[in-house]
Coordinates of C-alpha atoms in Angstrom, one line a residue:
M1 CA 10.8 61.2 225.8
L2 CA 9.7 62.1 222.3
F3 CA 6.9 64.6 221.5
L4 CA 5.3 64.2 218.1
F5 CA 2.1 64.7 216.2
S6 CA -0.4 62.1 215.0
N7 CA -3.4 62.3 212.7
R8 CA -4.8 59.0 213.8
A9 CA -8.5 58.7 214.4
G10 CA -9.5 60.4 217.7
L11 CA -6.6 62.9 217.6
H12 CA -6.8 66.4 216.3
S13 CA -4.1 67.7 214.0
T14 CA -3.2 70.2 216.7
D15 CA -2.9 67.6 219.5
C16 CA 0.4 67.2 221.2
V17 CA 1.3 63.5 221.7
Q18 CA 3.8 62.3 224.3
L19 CA 5.3 58.9 223.6
S20 CA 7.6 57.1 226.1
L21 CA 9.9 55.0 224.0
R22 CA 11.0 52.9 227.0
N23 CA 7.6 52.0 228.4
V24 CA 5.7 52.2 225.1
Q25 CA 3.0 54.3 226.6
L26 CA 0.9 56.8 224.6
I27 CA -0.4 59.9 226.3
T28 CA -2.3 62.6 224.4
F29 CA -3.0 66.1 225.5
P30 CA -4.4 69.0 223.4
C31 CA -2.6 72.1 222.3
S32 CA -5.1 74.7 221.4
H33 CA -2.6 77.0 219.9
G34 CA -0.9 74.3 217.8
V35 CA 2.9 73.8 218.1
T36 CA 3.5 75.4 214.7
R37 CA 2.9 78.7 216.6
G38 CA 5.4 77.9 219.3
N39 CA 9.1 77.3 219.4
I40 CA 10.4 73.8 218.8
V41 CA 13.9 72.8 219.8
V42 CA 15.5 69.4 219.1
R43 CA 18.2 68.3 221.4
G44 CA 20.1 65.2 222.5
N45 CA 20.5 64.6 226.2
Q46 CA 23.5 63.2 228.0
H47 CA 22.4 59.7 227.3
G48 CA 22.1 60.4 223.5
K49 CA 18.3 60.3 223.6
L50 CA 16.4 62.7 221.3
K51 CA 14.1 65.2 222.8
L52 CA 11.6 67.4 221.0
L53 CA 10.8 70.3 223.3
L54 CA 7.6 72.1 222.8
S55 CA 6.9 75.7 223.6
F56 CA 5.9 76.7 227.1
G57 CA 2.7 78.3 225.7
C58 CA 1.7 75.0 224.2
L59 CA 2.1 73.1 227.4
L60 CA 0.0 75.7 229.3
S61 CA -2.7 75.5 226.6
S62 CA -2.7 71.7 227.0
A63 CA -3.3 72.0 230.7
V64 CA -6.2 74.4 230.2
A65 CA -7.9 72.4 227.4
W66 CA -7.5 68.9 228.9
A67 CA -10.8 69.1 230.7
S68 CA -12.6 69.8 227.5
T69 CA -11.3 66.9 225.5
K70 CA -11.2 64.1 227.9
D71 CA -15.0 63.5 227.6
I72 CA -15.3 64.0 223.9
P73 CA -16.6 60.8 222.3
P74 CA -14.7 59.0 219.6
H75 CA -15.2 60.7 216.2
G76 CA -14.1 60.9 212.6
P77 CA -11.9 63.5 210.9
A78 CA -12.7 67.2 210.9
M79 CA -15.2 68.6 208.5
V80 CA -14.1 72.2 208.1
L81 CA -17.2 74.3 208.0
F82 CA -15.3 77.5 207.5
D83 CA -12.1 77.4 205.4
G84 CA -10.9 80.9 206.1
R85 CA -11.6 82.1 202.6
D86 CA -15.4 82.3 202.0
L87 CA -18.8 81.5 203.4
N88 CA -19.8 79.0 200.6
G89 CA -20.9 76.5 203.2
F90 CA -23.4 78.9 204.7
D91 CA -26.6 80.8 203.8
T92 CA -27.1 84.2 205.3
F93 CA -30.3 85.5 206.9
L94 CA -31.2 89.0 208.1
K95 CA -34.4 89.9 209.9
S96 CA -35.1 92.8 207.6
K97 CA -33.9 91.4 204.3
G98 CA -34.4 87.6 204.5
L99 CA -32.4 84.9 203.0
N100 CA -29.0 85.5 201.2
S101 CA -29.4 89.3 201.0
D102 CA -26.7 91.1 202.8
P103 CA -26.0 94.4 201.0
D104 CA -24.4 96.1 204.1
H105 CA -22.0 93.2 204.6
V106 CA -23.0 92.3 208.1
F107 CA -21.1 89.0 207.4
Q108 CA -17.6 89.2 205.9
V109 CA -14.5 87.2 205.7
E110 CA -11.4 89.2 206.8
H111 CA -7.9 87.9 207.2
G112 CA -9.1 84.3 207.6
V113 CA -11.8 85.0 210.2
I114 CA -15.6 85.6 210.0
H115 CA -16.4 89.2 211.0
I116 CA -20.0 89.8 212.1
S117 CA -20.7 93.5 212.4
G118 CA -23.7 93.0 214.7
T119 CA -25.5 96.0 213.2
E120 CA -28.6 93.9 212.3
F121 CA -30.2 90.8 213.8
G122 CA -29.5 87.7 211.7
Y123 CA -27.2 84.8 211.2
I124 CA -25.1 82.6 208.9
I125 CA -26.5 79.1 208.8
T126 CA -25.0 75.8 207.5
K127 CA -26.5 74.5 204.3
Q128 CA -26.2 71.0 205.6
E129 CA -27.9 69.3 208.6
F130 CA -26.0 67.3 211.2
Q131 CA -26.7 64.7 213.8
N132 CA -24.4 63.2 216.5
Y133 CA -21.4 65.5 216.2
Y134 CA -18.7 67.4 218.1
L135 CA -18.4 71.0 217.1
K136 CA -15.4 73.2 218.0
A137 CA -15.0 76.9 217.2
E138 CA -13.3 80.1 218.4
F139 CA -14.8 83.5 219.0
K140 CA -13.7 86.9 220.3
W141 CA -15.6 90.1 220.8
G142 CA -15.1 93.3 218.8
E143 CA -15.9 96.7 220.1
G144 CA -19.3 97.8 218.7
T145 CA -22.8 97.3 220.2
F146 CA -25.9 98.4 218.3
A147 CA -29.6 99.0 218.8
P148 CA -31.6 97.4 220.2
R149 CA -28.7 96.2 222.4
E150 CA -26.5 99.3 222.3
G151 CA -24.6 99.6 225.6
K152 CA -25.7 96.1 226.7
A153 CA -23.7 93.0 227.3
R154 CA -22.3 91.8 224.0
D155 CA -24.5 89.0 222.7
S156 CA -24.2 86.3 220.0
G157 CA -24.6 82.5 220.0
I158 CA -24.4 79.2 218.2
L159 CA -27.9 77.8 217.6
Y160 CA -27.9 74.1 216.7
N161 CA -30.2 71.2 215.8
I162 CA -32.2 73.8 213.9
Q163 CA -35.6 72.8 212.4
G164 CA -38.4 74.7 210.7
D165 CA -38.6 78.0 208.9
Q166 CA -35.8 80.5 208.6
K167 CA -36.5 83.4 210.9
V168 CA -35.2 85.3 213.9
W169 CA -35.0 83.0 215.7
P170 CA -35.7 79.4 214.4
R171 CA -36.6 76.4 216.5
S172 CA -33.3 75.3 218.1
V173 CA -31.1 74.7 221.1
E174 CA -28.7 77.6 221.7
F175 CA -25.2 77.7 223.0
Q176 CA -25.4 81.2 224.4
I177 CA -22.4 83.5 223.8
N178 CA -23.0 86.5 225.9
E179 CA -20.8 88.6 228.2
G180 CA -21.1 87.2 231.7
C181 CA -23.1 84.1 230.8
T182 CA -21.5 82.3 227.9
G183 CA -22.5 78.6 228.2
D184 CA -26.2 79.1 229.0
F185 CA -28.8 77.1 227.1
W186 CA -31.7 78.8 225.3
L187 CA -34.6 76.8 224.0
T188 CA -36.4 78.6 221.2
D189 CA -39.8 78.2 219.5
G190 CA -40.7 74.7 220.8
A191 CA -37.2 73.3 221.4
A192 CA -36.9 71.4 224.7
L193 CA -34.2 70.1 227.0
T194 CA -33.9 68.4 230.4
G195 CA -31.3 70.1 232.5
K196 CA -29.0 68.4 235.1
D197 CA -31.5 69.2 237.8
G198 CA -34.1 67.0 236.0
Q199 CA -36.3 69.9 235.1
R200 CA -37.5 69.9 231.5
V201 CA -37.6 73.3 229.8
T202 CA -39.6 74.0 226.6
G203 CA -39.4 77.3 224.7
P204 CA -42.8 78.7 224.0
P205 CA -43.8 79.3 220.4
G206 CA -42.0 82.3 219.1
H207 CA -40.1 82.8 222.3
A208 CA -37.3 81.2 224.3
L209 CA -36.5 80.0 227.8
K210 CA -33.0 79.5 229.3
I211 CA -31.1 77.1 231.5
D212 CA -28.3 78.8 233.3
R213 CA -24.8 77.4 233.0
F214 CA -23.2 75.7 236.0
N215 CA -22.1 77.9 239.0
K216 CA -23.4 81.0 237.3
G217 CA -23.1 84.2 239.4
P218 CA -25.3 87.3 239.3
W219 CA -25.7 88.9 235.8
K220 CA -26.1 92.4 234.6
D221 CA -27.0 93.3 231.0
V222 CA -24.3 96.0 230.6
V223 CA -21.5 96.1 228.1
G224 CA -18.3 94.5 229.2
Y225 CA -19.9 92.6 232.1
R226 CA -17.9 89.7 233.7
D227 CA -19.3 87.1 236.1
P228 CA -17.9 87.9 239.5
V229 CA -18.3 84.3 240.6
N230 CA -17.4 82.0 237.7
E231 CA -16.3 83.9 234.6
L232 CA -15.5 81.5 231.8
E233 CA -14.5 83.9 229.1
K234 CA -11.0 85.2 228.6
P235 CA -10.4 89.0 228.9
H236 CA -12.0 91.2 226.2
G237 CA -10.3 90.9 222.8
Q238 CA -8.9 87.5 223.3
W239 CA -10.0 84.3 221.5
N240 CA -12.2 81.9 223.4
V241 CA -12.7 78.2 222.5
V242 CA -16.3 76.8 222.6
E243 CA -17.0 73.1 222.1
L244 CA -20.3 71.3 221.7
V245 CA -21.2 67.6 221.8
S246 CA -24.6 66.6 220.5
Q247 CA -25.1 62.8 220.8
N248 CA -28.5 61.2 220.6
G249 CA -30.1 64.1 222.4
H250 CA -27.4 64.4 225.1
V251 CA -25.7 67.8 224.8
K252 CA -22.7 69.2 226.5
Q253 CA -21.3 72.8 226.1
Y254 CA -17.7 73.7 227.0
V255 CA -16.1 77.1 227.3
N256 CA -12.3 77.3 227.3
G257 CA -12.0 73.8 228.5
K258 CA -14.6 73.8 231.2
L259 CA -17.9 72.0 231.1
A260 CA -20.4 74.9 231.3
N261 CA -23.7 73.1 230.8
E262 CA -25.3 69.7 230.1
G263 CA -28.7 68.4 229.2
T264 CA -30.5 65.3 227.9
D265 CA -33.5 64.4 225.7
A266 CA -32.9 67.4 223.4
F267 CA -35.6 68.3 220.9
P268 CA -34.7 68.7 218.1
A269 CA -31.8 66.3 218.2
S270 CA -30.5 67.1 214.7
G271 CA -30.5 69.9 212.2
K272 CA -28.5 72.9 210.9
I273 CA -26.2 75.1 212.8
L274 CA -26.1 78.9 212.8
F275 CA -23.9 81.7 214.2
Q276 CA -25.7 84.9 215.3
S277 CA -25.5 88.6 214.7
E278 CA -27.3 90.0 217.7
G279 CA -26.3 93.6 218.3
A280 CA -22.6 93.1 219.0
E281 CA -19.5 92.9 216.8
V282 CA -18.0 89.4 217.0
F283 CA -15.4 87.3 215.2
F284 CA -15.4 83.5 214.6
R285 CA -12.7 81.2 213.3
E286 CA -11.5 77.6 213.3
I287 CA -15.0 76.2 212.9
K288 CA -14.8 72.4 212.6
L289 CA -17.3 69.6 213.0
Y290 CA -16.5 66.0 213.7
L291 CA -19.1 63.3 213.2
L292 CA -19.3 60.9 216.2
H293 CA -18.6 57.2 215.7

């Protein structure tokens, strides 16, 4: 067997590819950590065949992430929304200061990641609009919580298919990121979605309604809360992978490789994408978008 990398369409640069030289079979499986972070050993076996052995951590990551990538539609190459250096692809918005005014540095780039302090409600929002795409990002929680959510479950989110005026919060579908309930849908300010149960939910003007994620347990709005039934997040302080597919109004949300929620006939079905500051310190990295074929 030979393990190798491929940048062919449909494969990510961090995908591990297993190729059987004898049977000419190609099998792909994702490695969320990237093999460049693991140990690679090249050996010849007793038959003189070459083996490239990947790190055990990569293999474990592949098993975890497989469920998330098997249903991702064919797509083009990655559009890097955040390059680890600056926020040039985004505008900022704060509830008290408006557009592109952030004197207290609620949003900063530190050591290749986006650091959102959470001290004030607001967001970074893409300057570009998107339709029919696959979005992948990583997040982890910091420590602080702040008024009006001090001491409450850490809260953030990715709002997408944003239309209308800049405000807190604009018309959009939300991929909720919230301790104990990451993966919920929120429909804000006229946005609408039909859940898997067939019920259509429309957010009232200026307000929002939610659709719970699959197999969600009881929830308490307290800092550090974890779902006792079906927790999808990794332990506090670890990086989590969130993935979103938005295709002709059909949306799917994945958390750490598991399908957390799904809906159809989304309104809006295209628009900008934002990352929230909502009373909790949070970090984002590896934000990439792939246009669907």
